[in-house]
Amino acid sequence: MLKEARKLDGDLQDGLHGRGTPSAARRLARLLGADAVVLAGLDGPVAEYGTLPPDTDVGALLAQVYGRGGVIRQPPLFAAPLFVAEELAGCLVVGGDIAQDELSEVAGLASDSLDHAELRRSRERIAAADLRSLRAQISPHFVHNALAAIAALIHAEPDRARELLSDFADYLRYSFSSAGDYATVATELQATQTYLELQRARFRDRFHVTVRIAPEVLPVAIPFLVVQPIVENAVRHGLEQKPGGEGQISVSGVGEGPLCVIEIEDDGVGMDPEFARAVLAGTGPPANGVGLANVDRRLRTVYGPEYGLVIETAPGNGTKVVIRTPRFMRGVVAD
């Protein structure tokens, strides 16, 4: 019974109108030892298992349940409402010799599964909306400066200008890609290095970049556009604020047991820790947190509240941003 109950979540992962609903009806009948089970949405039955008694008016029974919001007993039929986020979402109709308390428990189990499914969908919608928002934040300032840097090299260093123009096209292609919500660490780092090459050209190679990534984390799937916005923040609000714009940015990645840990560190001007907390909370000035709050929110949405960005910083001492994600997680797959 416990095994059947556990599998119900999978049956109802797409909601009452999903493709697993017939399997859910069959599983609920086994759990209750019922002759028949009907799963219904607010607009009527969506799946049925077994055979209900002749002349059964399911529509009338549903109307009574939806009108009262409670269990209806018309032996040999019983019906109980299903709730999602504490709102009426459907009904479980059962035929057979069933105890009312058993029906209530199983209806509660089905409601919990539907609730879990809606929560997953809500998290996916939030993550997708945040990703669209981040793509829309691609800085016109950066685009202008990158093109200006390339133009300045056309006559003096034409070969490098051609390489940078190709890098710029790759950067835009990746940033606006619609391939999916996840990418491998290797792909994210490639896009990040492309971005840094463009910035180095703009700053006339006044800052240095170090990238050290352990091979075991390169194939790990992470949310799309997670590393690059943090590196952009390091350039714009760390190194650009230093006299002469000189400095160092390092990107490292290692596996720590079941975790993938990526660190982005700069020796820029740093910031007050309280200000960093405000930036992550989304309450700081938007111009001072290019994508940081967005990235933090997406990480927590995908992996849970215990995951997100950790910022170590102090005025004049640079900034380190740490990303921790599971190396493997169901549903997180790079396209």
Coordinates of N, CA and C in Angstrom, one line a residue, residues 87-269:
E87 N -8.0 25.1 -2.4 CA -9.1 25.5 -3.3 C -9.7 24.2 -4.0
L88 N -11.0 24.1 -4.1 CA -11.7 23.0 -4.7 C -11.2 22.8 -6.2
A89 N -10.7 21.6 -6.5 CA -10.1 21.4 -7.8 C -10.7 20.2 -8.5
G90 N -11.4 19.3 -7.8 CA -12.0 18.1 -8.5 C -12.7 17.3 -7.5
C91 N -12.9 16.0 -7.9 CA -13.6 15.1 -7.0 C -13.2 13.6 -7.2
L92 N -13.2 12.9 -6.2 CA -13.0 11.4 -6.2 C -14.3 10.7 -6.0
V93 N -14.8 10.0 -6.9 CA -16.0 9.2 -6.8 C -15.7 7.7 -6.7
V94 N -16.2 7.0 -5.7 CA -15.8 5.6 -5.5 C -17.1 4.8 -5.4
G95 N -17.1 3.6 -6.0 CA -18.2 2.7 -5.9 C -17.7 1.4 -5.2
G96 N -18.5 1.0 -4.2 CA -18.2 -0.2 -3.4 C -18.4 0.0 -1.9
D97 N -18.0 -1.0 -1.2 CA -18.2 -1.0 0.3 C -17.0 -0.3 0.9
I98 N -17.0 1.0 1.1 CA -15.9 1.8 1.5 C -16.2 2.5 2.8
A99 N -15.3 2.5 3.8 CA -15.5 3.2 5.0 C -15.2 4.7 4.7
Q100 N -16.0 5.6 5.3 CA -15.9 7.0 5.0 C -14.5 7.6 5.4
D101 N -14.0 7.1 6.5 CA -12.7 7.6 6.9 C -11.5 7.2 6.0
E102 N -11.7 6.0 5.4 CA -10.7 5.5 4.4 C -10.8 6.4 3.1
L103 N -12.0 6.7 2.7 CA -12.2 7.6 1.6 C -11.6 8.9 1.8
S104 N -11.8 9.5 3.0 CA -11.3 10.8 3.3 C -9.8 10.8 3.2
E105 N -9.2 9.8 3.8 CA -7.7 9.7 3.8 C -7.1 9.6 2.4
V106 N -7.8 8.7 1.6 CA -7.2 8.6 0.2 C -7.5 9.8 -0.6
A107 N -8.6 10.5 -0.4 CA -8.9 11.8 -1.1 C -7.8 12.8 -0.7
G108 N -7.5 12.8 0.6 CA -6.4 13.7 1.0 C -5.1 13.4 0.4
L109 N -4.8 12.1 0.2 CA -3.6 11.7 -0.4 C -3.5 12.1 -1.9
A110 N -4.7 12.0 -2.6 CA -4.7 12.5 -4.0 C -4.6 14.0 -4.0
S111 N -5.2 14.7 -3.1 CA -5.1 16.1 -3.0 C -3.7 16.6 -2.8
D112 N -3.0 15.9 -1.9 CA -1.6 16.2 -1.7 C -0.7 16.0 -3.0
S113 N -1.0 14.9 -3.7 CA -0.3 14.7 -5.0 C -0.5 15.8 -6.0
L114 N -1.8 16.2 -6.1 CA -2.1 17.3 -7.0 C -1.5 18.6 -6.5
D115 N -1.4 18.8 -5.2 CA -0.8 20.0 -4.7 C 0.7 20.0 -5.0
H116 N 1.3 18.9 -4.9 CA 2.8 18.8 -5.2 C 3.0 19.1 -6.7
A117 N 2.1 18.6 -7.6 CA 2.2 18.8 -9.0 C 2.1 20.3 -9.3
E118 N 1.1 21.0 -8.7 CA 0.9 22.4 -8.9 C 2.1 23.2 -8.4
L119 N 2.7 22.8 -7.3 CA 3.9 23.5 -6.8 C 5.0 23.3 -7.7
R120 N 5.2 22.1 -8.3 CA 6.3 21.9 -9.2 C 6.1 22.8 -10.5
R121 N 4.9 22.9 -11.0 CA 4.6 23.7 -12.1 C 4.8 25.2 -11.8
S122 N 4.4 25.6 -10.6 CA 4.6 27.0 -10.2 C 6.1 27.3 -10.2
R123 N 6.9 26.4 -9.6 CA 8.3 26.6 -9.6 C 8.9 26.7 -10.9
E124 N 8.5 25.9 -11.9 CA 9.0 25.9 -13.2 C 8.6 27.2 -13.9
R125 N 7.3 27.7 -13.7 CA 6.9 28.9 -14.3 C 7.7 30.1 -13.8
I126 N 8.0 30.1 -12.4 CA 8.8 31.2 -11.9 C 10.2 31.2 -12.5
A127 N 10.8 30.0 -12.5 CA 12.2 29.9 -13.1 C 12.2 30.3 -14.5
A128 N 11.2 30.0 -15.3 CA 11.1 30.4 -16.7 C 11.0 31.9 -16.9
A129 N 10.1 32.5 -16.0 CA 9.9 33.9 -16.1 C 11.1 34.7 -15.7
D130 N 11.9 34.2 -14.7 CA 13.1 34.8 -14.2 C 14.2 34.7 -15.3
L131 N 14.2 33.6 -16.1 CA 15.2 33.4 -17.1 C 14.8 34.4 -18.3
R132 N 13.6 34.6 -18.6 CA 13.2 35.6 -19.6 C 13.6 37.0 -19.2
S133 N 13.4 37.2 -17.9 CA 13.7 38.6 -17.4 C 15.2 38.8 -17.5
L134 N 16.0 37.8 -17.2 CA 17.5 37.9 -17.2 C 17.9 38.1 -18.7
R135 N 17.4 37.4 -19.6 CA 17.7 37.6 -21.0 C 17.4 39.0 -21.5
A136 N 16.3 39.6 -20.9 CA 15.9 40.9 -21.3 C 16.9 42.0 -20.7
Q137 N 17.7 41.6 -19.7 CA 18.6 42.5 -19.1 C 20.0 42.6 -19.8
I138 N 20.2 41.9 -20.9 CA 21.4 42.0 -21.6 C 21.7 43.4 -21.9
S139 N 22.8 43.9 -21.3 CA 23.1 45.3 -21.2 C 23.4 46.0 -22.6
P140 N 22.6 47.0 -23.0 CA 22.9 47.7 -24.2 C 24.3 48.4 -24.1
H141 N 24.6 48.8 -22.8 CA 25.9 49.4 -22.5 C 27.0 48.5 -22.9
F142 N 26.9 47.2 -22.5 CA 27.9 46.2 -22.9 C 28.0 46.0 -24.4
V143 N 26.8 45.9 -25.0 CA 26.8 45.7 -26.5 C 27.5 46.8 -27.2
H144 N 27.2 48.1 -26.8 CA 27.8 49.2 -27.4 C 29.3 49.2 -27.2
N145 N 29.8 48.9 -26.0 CA 31.2 49.0 -25.7 C 31.9 47.8 -26.4
A146 N 31.3 46.7 -26.5 CA 32.0 45.5 -27.1 C 32.2 45.9 -28.6
L147 N 31.1 46.4 -29.2 CA 31.3 46.7 -30.7 C 32.3 47.9 -30.9
A148 N 32.3 48.8 -29.9 CA 33.3 49.9 -30.0 C 34.7 49.3 -29.9
A149 N 34.9 48.4 -29.0 CA 36.2 47.8 -28.8 C 36.7 47.0 -30.1
I150 N 35.7 46.3 -30.7 CA 36.0 45.6 -31.9 C 36.4 46.6 -33.0
A151 N 35.6 47.6 -33.2 CA 35.8 48.6 -34.2 C 37.2 49.2 -34.1
A152 N 37.6 49.5 -32.8 CA 38.9 50.1 -32.6 C 40.1 49.2 -33.0
L153 N 39.9 47.9 -33.1 CA 40.9 47.0 -33.5 C 41.0 46.6 -35.0
I154 N 40.0 47.0 -35.7 CA 39.8 46.6 -37.1 C 41.1 46.9 -37.9
H155 N 41.6 48.1 -37.8 CA 42.8 48.5 -38.5 C 44.1 48.0 -37.9
A156 N 44.2 48.2 -36.5 CA 45.4 47.9 -35.8 C 45.7 46.4 -35.7
E157 N 44.6 45.6 -35.4 CA 44.7 44.1 -35.2 C 43.5 43.5 -35.8
P158 N 43.5 43.4 -37.2 CA 42.3 42.9 -37.9 C 42.0 41.4 -37.5
D159 N 43.0 40.6 -37.3 CA 42.7 39.2 -37.0 C 42.0 39.1 -35.6
R160 N 42.5 39.9 -34.7 CA 41.8 39.8 -33.4 C 40.4 40.4 -33.4
A161 N 40.2 41.4 -34.3 CA 38.9 42.0 -34.4 C 37.9 41.0 -35.0
R162 N 38.4 40.2 -35.9 CA 37.5 39.1 -36.5 C 37.2 38.1 -35.5
E163 N 38.2 37.7 -34.7 CA 37.9 36.7 -33.6 C 36.9 37.2 -32.6
L164 N 37.1 38.5 -32.2 CA 36.2 39.1 -31.2 C 34.8 39.2 -31.8
L165 N 34.7 39.5 -33.1 CA 33.3 39.7 -33.7 C 32.6 38.3 -33.7
S166 N 33.4 37.3 -34.0 CA 32.9 35.9 -33.9 C 32.5 35.6 -32.5
D167 N 33.3 36.0 -31.5 CA 33.0 35.8 -30.1 C 31.7 36.5 -29.7
F168 N 31.5 37.7 -30.2 CA 30.4 38.5 -29.9 C 29.1 37.8 -30.4
A169 N 29.2 37.3 -31.6 CA 28.0 36.6 -32.2 C 27.7 35.4 -31.4
D170 N 28.7 34.6 -31.0 CA 28.5 33.4 -30.1 C 27.8 33.8 -28.8
Y171 N 28.3 34.9 -28.2 CA 27.8 35.4 -26.9 C 26.3 35.7 -27.1
L172 N 25.9 36.4 -28.1 CA 24.5 36.8 -28.3 C 23.7 35.5 -28.6
R173 N 24.2 34.6 -29.4 CA 23.5 33.4 -29.7 C 23.2 32.6 -28.5
Y174 N 24.2 32.5 -27.6 CA 24.0 31.7 -26.4 C 23.0 32.4 -25.4
S175 N 23.2 33.7 -25.3 CA 22.4 34.5 -24.3 C 20.9 34.4 -24.7
F176 N 20.6 34.4 -26.0 CA 19.2 34.4 -26.4 C 18.7 33.0 -26.9
S177 N 19.5 32.0 -26.6 CA 19.1 30.7 -27.0 C 17.8 30.2 -26.4
S178 N 17.0 29.5 -27.1 CA 15.7 29.0 -26.6 C 15.8 27.5 -26.5
A179 N 17.0 26.9 -26.4 CA 17.2 25.5 -26.4 C 16.6 24.8 -25.1
G180 N 16.6 25.5 -24.0 CA 16.1 24.9 -22.8 C 16.5 25.7 -21.5
D181 N 16.1 25.2 -20.4 CA 16.3 26.0 -19.1 C 17.6 25.6 -18.5
Y182 N 18.3 24.6 -19.0 CA 19.6 24.1 -18.3 C 20.7 23.9 -19.3
A183 N 21.9 24.1 -18.8 CA 23.1 23.9 -19.7 C 24.1 23.2 -18.8
T184 N 25.1 22.6 -19.4 CA 26.2 22.0 -18.7 C 27.1 23.1 -18.1
V185 N 27.9 22.8 -17.1 CA 28.9 23.7 -16.6 C 29.9 24.1 -17.7
A186 N 30.2 23.1 -18.5 CA 31.2 23.3 -19.6 C 30.7 24.4 -20.6
T187 N 29.4 24.3 -20.9 CA 28.8 25.2 -21.9 C 28.7 26.6 -21.2
E188 N 28.3 26.7 -20.0 CA 28.2 28.0 -19.3 C 29.5 28.6 -19.2
L189 N 30.6 27.9 -18.9 CA 31.9 28.4 -18.8 C 32.4 28.9 -20.2
Q190 N 32.1 28.2 -21.2 CA 32.5 28.6 -22.6 C 31.9 30.0 -22.9
A191 N 30.6 30.2 -22.6 CA 29.9 31.4 -22.8 C 30.5 32.5 -21.9
T192 N 30.9 32.2 -20.7 CA 31.5 33.1 -19.8 C 32.9 33.6 -20.2
Q193 N 33.7 32.6 -20.7 CA 35.0 33.0 -21.3 C 34.9 33.9 -22.5
T194 N 33.8 33.6 -23.3 CA 33.6 34.5 -24.5 C 33.3 35.9 -24.0
Y195 N 32.4 36.0 -23.0 CA 32.1 37.4 -22.5 C 33.4 38.1 -21.9
L196 N 34.2 37.3 -21.2 CA 35.4 37.9 -20.6 C 36.4 38.3 -21.7
E197 N 36.5 37.6 -22.8 CA 37.4 38.0 -23.9 C 37.0 39.3 -24.4
L198 N 35.7 39.5 -24.6 CA 35.1 40.8 -25.1 C 35.4 41.9 -24.1
Q199 N 35.3 41.7 -22.8 CA 35.6 42.7 -21.8 C 37.1 43.0 -21.8
R200 N 37.9 42.0 -21.9 CA 39.4 42.2 -21.9 C 39.8 43.1 -23.0
A201 N 39.1 42.9 -24.2 CA 39.4 43.8 -25.4 C 39.0 45.2 -25.1
R202 N 37.9 45.4 -24.4 CA 37.4 46.7 -24.1 C 38.4 47.4 -23.1
F203 N 38.9 46.6 -22.1 CA 39.8 47.2 -21.1 C 41.2 47.1 -21.5
R204 N 41.5 46.8 -22.8 CA 42.8 46.7 -23.3 C 43.7 45.7 -22.4
D205 N 43.1 44.6 -22.1 CA 43.8 43.5 -21.4 C 44.4 44.0 -20.0
R206 N 43.7 44.9 -19.4 CA 44.2 45.4 -18.1 C 43.8 44.5 -16.9
F207 N 42.9 43.5 -17.1 CA 42.6 42.6 -16.1 C 42.9 41.2 -16.5
H208 N 43.2 40.3 -15.6 CA 43.5 38.9 -15.9 C 42.4 38.0 -15.4
V209 N 42.3 36.9 -16.2 CA 41.3 35.9 -15.9 C 41.9 34.5 -15.7
T210 N 41.5 33.9 -14.6 CA 42.0 32.5 -14.3 C 40.7 31.6 -14.2
V211 N 40.8 30.5 -14.9 CA 39.7 29.5 -14.9 C 40.2 28.2 -14.5
R212 N 39.7 27.6 -13.4 CA 40.2 26.2 -13.0 C 38.9 25.4 -12.7
I213 N 38.6 24.5 -13.5 CA 37.4 23.6 -13.4 C 37.8 22.2 -13.3
A214 N 37.4 21.5 -12.3 CA 37.7 20.0 -12.2 C 36.8 19.3 -13.3
P215 N 37.4 18.3 -13.9 CA 36.7 17.6 -15.0 C 35.4 17.0 -14.6
E216 N 35.3 16.5 -13.4 CA 34.1 15.8 -12.9 C 32.8 16.7 -12.9
V217 N 33.0 18.1 -12.9 CA 31.8 18.9 -12.8 C 31.5 19.5 -14.2
L218 N 32.3 19.3 -15.2 CA 32.0 19.9 -16.5 C 30.7 19.4 -17.1
P219 N 30.3 18.1 -16.9 CA 29.0 17.7 -17.5 C 27.8 17.9 -16.6
V220 N 28.0 18.5 -15.4 CA 26.9 18.8 -14.5 C 25.9 19.8 -15.1
A221 N 24.6 19.5 -15.0 CA 23.6 20.4 -15.6 C 23.3 21.4 -14.5
I222 N 23.2 22.7 -14.9 CA 22.9 23.8 -14.0 C 21.9 24.7 -14.7
P223 N 21.2 25.6 -14.1 CA 20.3 26.5 -14.7 C 21.0 27.4 -15.7
F224 N 20.4 27.6 -16.9 CA 21.0 28.4 -17.9 C 21.3 29.9 -17.4
L225 N 22.4 30.4 -17.9 CA 22.8 31.8 -17.5 C 22.9 32.0 -16.0
V226 N 23.7 31.2 -15.4 CA 23.9 31.3 -13.9 C 25.3 31.9 -13.7
V227 N 26.3 31.5 -14.4 CA 27.7 31.9 -14.1 C 28.0 33.3 -14.7
Q228 N 27.6 33.5 -16.0 CA 27.9 34.8 -16.7 C 27.4 36.0 -16.0
P229 N 26.2 36.0 -15.5 CA 25.7 37.3 -14.8 C 26.5 37.6 -13.6
I230 N 27.1 36.6 -12.9 CA 27.9 36.9 -11.7 C 29.2 37.4 -12.1
V231 N 29.8 36.9 -13.2 CA 31.1 37.4 -13.7 C 30.8 38.8 -14.2
E232 N 29.7 39.1 -14.9 CA 29.4 40.5 -15.3 C 29.4 41.4 -14.2
N233 N 28.8 41.0 -13.1 CA 28.7 41.8 -11.9 C 30.1 42.1 -11.3
A234 N 31.0 41.1 -11.4 CA 32.4 41.3 -10.9 C 33.1 42.3 -11.8
V235 N 32.8 42.3 -13.1 CA 33.5 43.3 -14.0 C 32.9 44.7 -13.7
R236 N 31.6 44.8 -13.8 CA 31.0 46.1 -13.7 C 31.1 46.8 -12.4
H237 N 30.9 46.0 -11.3 CA 30.8 46.6 -10.0 C 32.0 46.3 -9.1
G238 N 33.0 45.5 -9.7 CA 34.2 45.2 -8.9 C 35.4 45.9 -9.6
L239 N 35.7 45.5 -10.8 CA 36.9 46.0 -11.5 C 36.7 47.4 -12.1
E240 N 35.6 47.6 -12.7 CA 35.4 48.9 -13.3 C 35.5 50.1 -12.3
Q241 N 35.2 49.8 -11.1 CA 35.2 50.9 -10.1 C 36.7 51.1 -9.5
K242 N 37.6 50.2 -9.9 CA 39.0 50.4 -9.4 C 39.7 51.4 -10.3
P243 N 40.6 52.2 -9.8 CA 41.4 53.1 -10.6 C 42.2 52.3 -11.7
G244 N 42.0 52.7 -12.9 CA 42.6 52.0 -14.0 C 42.0 50.7 -14.5
G245 N 41.0 50.2 -13.7 CA 40.3 49.0 -14.1 C 41.1 47.8 -14.1
E246 N 42.2 47.8 -13.4 CA 43.1 46.6 -13.4 C 42.7 45.7 -12.3
G247 N 42.9 44.4 -12.5 CA 42.6 43.4 -11.5 C 42.6 42.0 -11.9
Q248 N 42.0 41.1 -11.1 CA 42.0 39.7 -11.4 C 40.6 39.2 -11.2
I249 N 40.1 38.3 -12.1 CA 38.9 37.5 -11.9 C 39.3 36.0 -12.0
S250 N 38.8 35.3 -11.0 CA 39.1 33.8 -11.1 C 37.7 33.1 -11.0
V251 N 37.6 32.0 -11.8 CA 36.5 31.2 -11.8 C 36.9 29.7 -11.5
S252 N 36.4 29.1 -10.5 CA 36.8 27.7 -10.2 C 35.6 26.9 -10.0
G253 N 35.8 25.6 -10.2 CA 34.7 24.7 -10.0 C 35.2 23.3 -9.6
V254 N 34.6 22.7 -8.5 CA 35.0 21.4 -8.0 C 33.8 20.6 -7.6
G255 N 34.0 19.3 -7.5 CA 33.0 18.5 -6.9 C 33.3 18.2 -5.5
E256 N 32.3 18.5 -4.6 CA 32.4 18.2 -3.2 C 31.3 17.2 -2.8
G257 N 31.7 15.9 -2.9 CA 30.7 14.9 -2.6 C 29.6 15.0 -3.6
P258 N 28.3 15.1 -3.2 CA 27.2 15.2 -4.1 C 27.0 16.6 -4.7
L259 N 27.8 17.5 -4.3 CA 27.7 18.9 -4.7 C 28.6 19.4 -5.8
C260 N 28.2 20.3 -6.7 CA 29.0 21.0 -7.6 C 29.2 22.4 -7.0
V261 N 30.4 22.8 -6.8 CA 30.7 24.1 -6.2 C 31.5 25.0 -7.2
I262 N 30.9 26.1 -7.5 CA 31.5 27.1 -8.5 C 31.7 28.4 -7.7
E263 N 33.0 28.9 -7.8 CA 33.3 30.2 -7.1 C 33.8 31.2 -8.2
I264 N 33.2 32.4 -8.1 CA 33.7 33.5 -8.9 C 34.2 34.6 -8.0
E265 N 35.5 34.9 -8.1 CA 36.1 35.8 -7.2 C 36.8 37.0 -7.9
D266 N 36.7 38.2 -7.4 CA 37.5 39.3 -8.0 C 38.2 40.1 -6.9
D267 N 39.2 40.9 -7.3 CA 39.9 41.7 -6.3 C 39.5 43.1 -6.5
G268 N 38.2 43.4 -6.8 CA 37.7 44.7 -7.0 C 37.5 45.5 -5.7
V269 N 36.6 46.4 -5.8 CA 36.3 47.4 -4.7 C 35.5 46.7 -3.6

